[in-house]
PDB file of C-alpha atoms in Angstrom:
ATOM      1  CA  UNK A  29     -56.601 -18.830 -39.799  1.00  0.00           C
ATOM      2  CA  UNK A  30     -54.705 -20.328 -42.704  1.00  0.00           C
ATOM      3  CA  UNK A  31     -53.829 -24.022 -42.755  1.00  0.00           C
ATOM      4  CA  UNK A  32     -50.888 -23.362 -45.066  1.00  0.00           C
ATOM      5  CA  UNK A  33     -47.833 -22.486 -42.989  1.00  0.00           C
ATOM      6  CA  UNK A  34     -45.424 -22.219 -45.911  1.00  0.00           C
ATOM      7  CA  UNK A  35     -43.449 -25.248 -44.743  1.00  0.00           C
ATOM      8  CA  UNK A  36     -40.346 -25.167 -42.610  1.00  0.00           C
ATOM      9  CA  UNK A  37     -38.251 -22.029 -42.428  1.00  0.00           C
ATOM     10  CA  UNK A  38     -35.071 -23.736 -41.207  1.00  0.00           C
ATOM     11  CA  UNK A  39     -35.259 -27.527 -41.604  1.00  0.00           C
ATOM     12  CA  UNK A  40     -32.140 -29.459 -40.705  1.00  0.00           C
ATOM     13  CA  UNK A  41     -30.976 -33.073 -40.544  1.00  0.00           C
ATOM     14  CA  UNK A  42     -29.145 -34.431 -37.525  1.00  0.00           C
ATOM     15  CA  UNK A  43     -26.988 -37.520 -37.973  1.00  0.00           C
ATOM     16  CA  UNK A  44     -26.850 -40.016 -35.127  1.00  0.00           C
ATOM     17  CA  UNK A  45     -23.350 -39.989 -33.580  1.00  0.00           C
ATOM     18  CA  UNK A  46     -22.747 -43.747 -33.960  1.00  0.00           C
ATOM     19  CA  UNK A  47     -23.921 -43.763 -37.590  1.00  0.00           C
ATOM     20  CA  UNK A  48     -26.054 -46.904 -37.109  1.00  0.00           C
ATOM     21  CA  UNK A  49     -29.319 -45.209 -38.006  1.00  0.00           C
ATOM     22  CA  UNK A  50     -29.977 -42.352 -40.383  1.00  0.00           C
ATOM     23  CA  UNK A  51     -30.801 -39.637 -37.873  1.00  0.00           C
ATOM     24  CA  UNK A  52     -33.745 -37.281 -37.596  1.00  0.00           C
ATOM     25  CA  UNK A  53     -34.961 -34.354 -39.654  1.00  0.00           C
ATOM     26  CA  UNK A  54     -36.219 -31.450 -37.545  1.00  0.00           C
ATOM     27  CA  UNK A  55     -38.647 -29.110 -39.214  1.00  0.00           C
ATOM     28  CA  UNK A  56     -37.737 -26.005 -37.245  1.00  0.00           C
ATOM     29  CA  UNK A  57     -40.189 -23.097 -37.168  1.00  0.00           C
ATOM     30  CA  UNK A  58     -42.704 -22.633 -39.942  1.00  0.00           C
ATOM     31  CA  UNK A  59     -42.191 -19.999 -42.589  1.00  0.00           C
ATOM     32  CA  UNK A  60     -45.436 -18.384 -41.365  1.00  0.00           C
ATOM     33  CA  UNK A  61     -43.994 -18.038 -37.835  1.00  0.00           C
ATOM     34  CA  UNK A  62     -40.745 -16.615 -39.238  1.00  0.00           C
ATOM     35  CA  UNK A  63     -42.615 -13.991 -41.277  1.00  0.00           C
ATOM     36  CA  UNK A  64     -44.789 -13.120 -38.263  1.00  0.00           C
ATOM     37  CA  UNK A  65     -41.709 -12.649 -36.067  1.00  0.00           C
ATOM     38  CA  UNK A  66     -40.171 -10.285 -38.619  1.00  0.00           C
ATOM     39  CA  UNK A  67     -43.432  -8.347 -38.934  1.00  0.00           C
ATOM     40  CA  UNK A  68     -43.700  -8.151 -35.128  1.00  0.00           C
ATOM     41  CA  UNK A  69     -40.419  -6.209 -34.970  1.00  0.00           C
ATOM     42  CA  UNK A  70     -41.812  -3.466 -37.177  1.00  0.00           C
ATOM     43  CA  UNK A  71     -45.244  -3.486 -35.552  1.00  0.00           C
ATOM     44  CA  UNK A  72     -43.862  -2.967 -32.050  1.00  0.00           C
ATOM     45  CA  UNK A  73     -41.922   0.077 -33.231  1.00  0.00           C
ATOM     46  CA  UNK A  74     -45.261   1.763 -33.975  1.00  0.00           C
ATOM     47  CA  UNK A  75     -46.361   3.583 -30.806  1.00  0.00           C
ATOM     48  CA  UNK A  76     -49.996   3.511 -31.949  1.00  0.00           C
ATOM     49  CA  UNK A  77     -50.279  -0.303 -31.883  1.00  0.00           C
ATOM     50  CA  UNK A  78     -51.312  -1.820 -28.563  1.00  0.00           C
ATOM     51  CA  UNK A  79     -49.509  -4.972 -27.387  1.00  0.00           C
ATOM     52  CA  UNK A  80     -52.768  -6.954 -27.399  1.00  0.00           C
ATOM     53  CA  UNK A  81     -53.212  -6.411 -31.132  1.00  0.00           C
ATOM     54  CA  UNK A  82     -49.620  -6.964 -32.190  1.00  0.00           C
ATOM     55  CA  UNK A  83     -49.570 -10.762 -32.569  1.00  0.00           C
ATOM     56  CA  UNK A  84     -52.794 -11.074 -34.595  1.00  0.00           C
ATOM     57  CA  UNK A  85     -51.626  -8.240 -36.835  1.00  0.00           C
ATOM     58  CA  UNK A  86     -48.219  -9.882 -37.309  1.00  0.00           C
ATOM     59  CA  UNK A  87     -49.904 -13.102 -38.450  1.00  0.00           C
ATOM     60  CA  UNK A  88     -52.139 -11.154 -40.836  1.00  0.00           C
ATOM     61  CA  UNK A  89     -48.987  -9.771 -42.454  1.00  0.00           C
ATOM     62  CA  UNK A  90     -47.412 -13.237 -42.468  1.00  0.00           C
ATOM     63  CA  UNK A  91     -50.467 -14.746 -44.147  1.00  0.00           C
ATOM     64  CA  UNK A  92     -50.372 -12.016 -46.779  1.00  0.00           C
ATOM     65  CA  UNK A  93     -46.702 -12.779 -47.493  1.00  0.00           C
ATOM     66  CA  UNK A  94     -47.425 -16.474 -47.941  1.00  0.00           C
TER      67      UNK A  94
END
């Protein structure tokens, strides 16, 4: 498995409502997870792929895209 996840896919910063401290940055999902989710959509449309093999295959595609 790759250690490189491609960083955050959707990072965002949340300000604290009272403005007394700078807030928190949330990383969101990794780019690797985002690519795998997109690949999973196409994989599951293929009737010849069994459910058990779908997730590992999706991450193989994601790793190739990174």
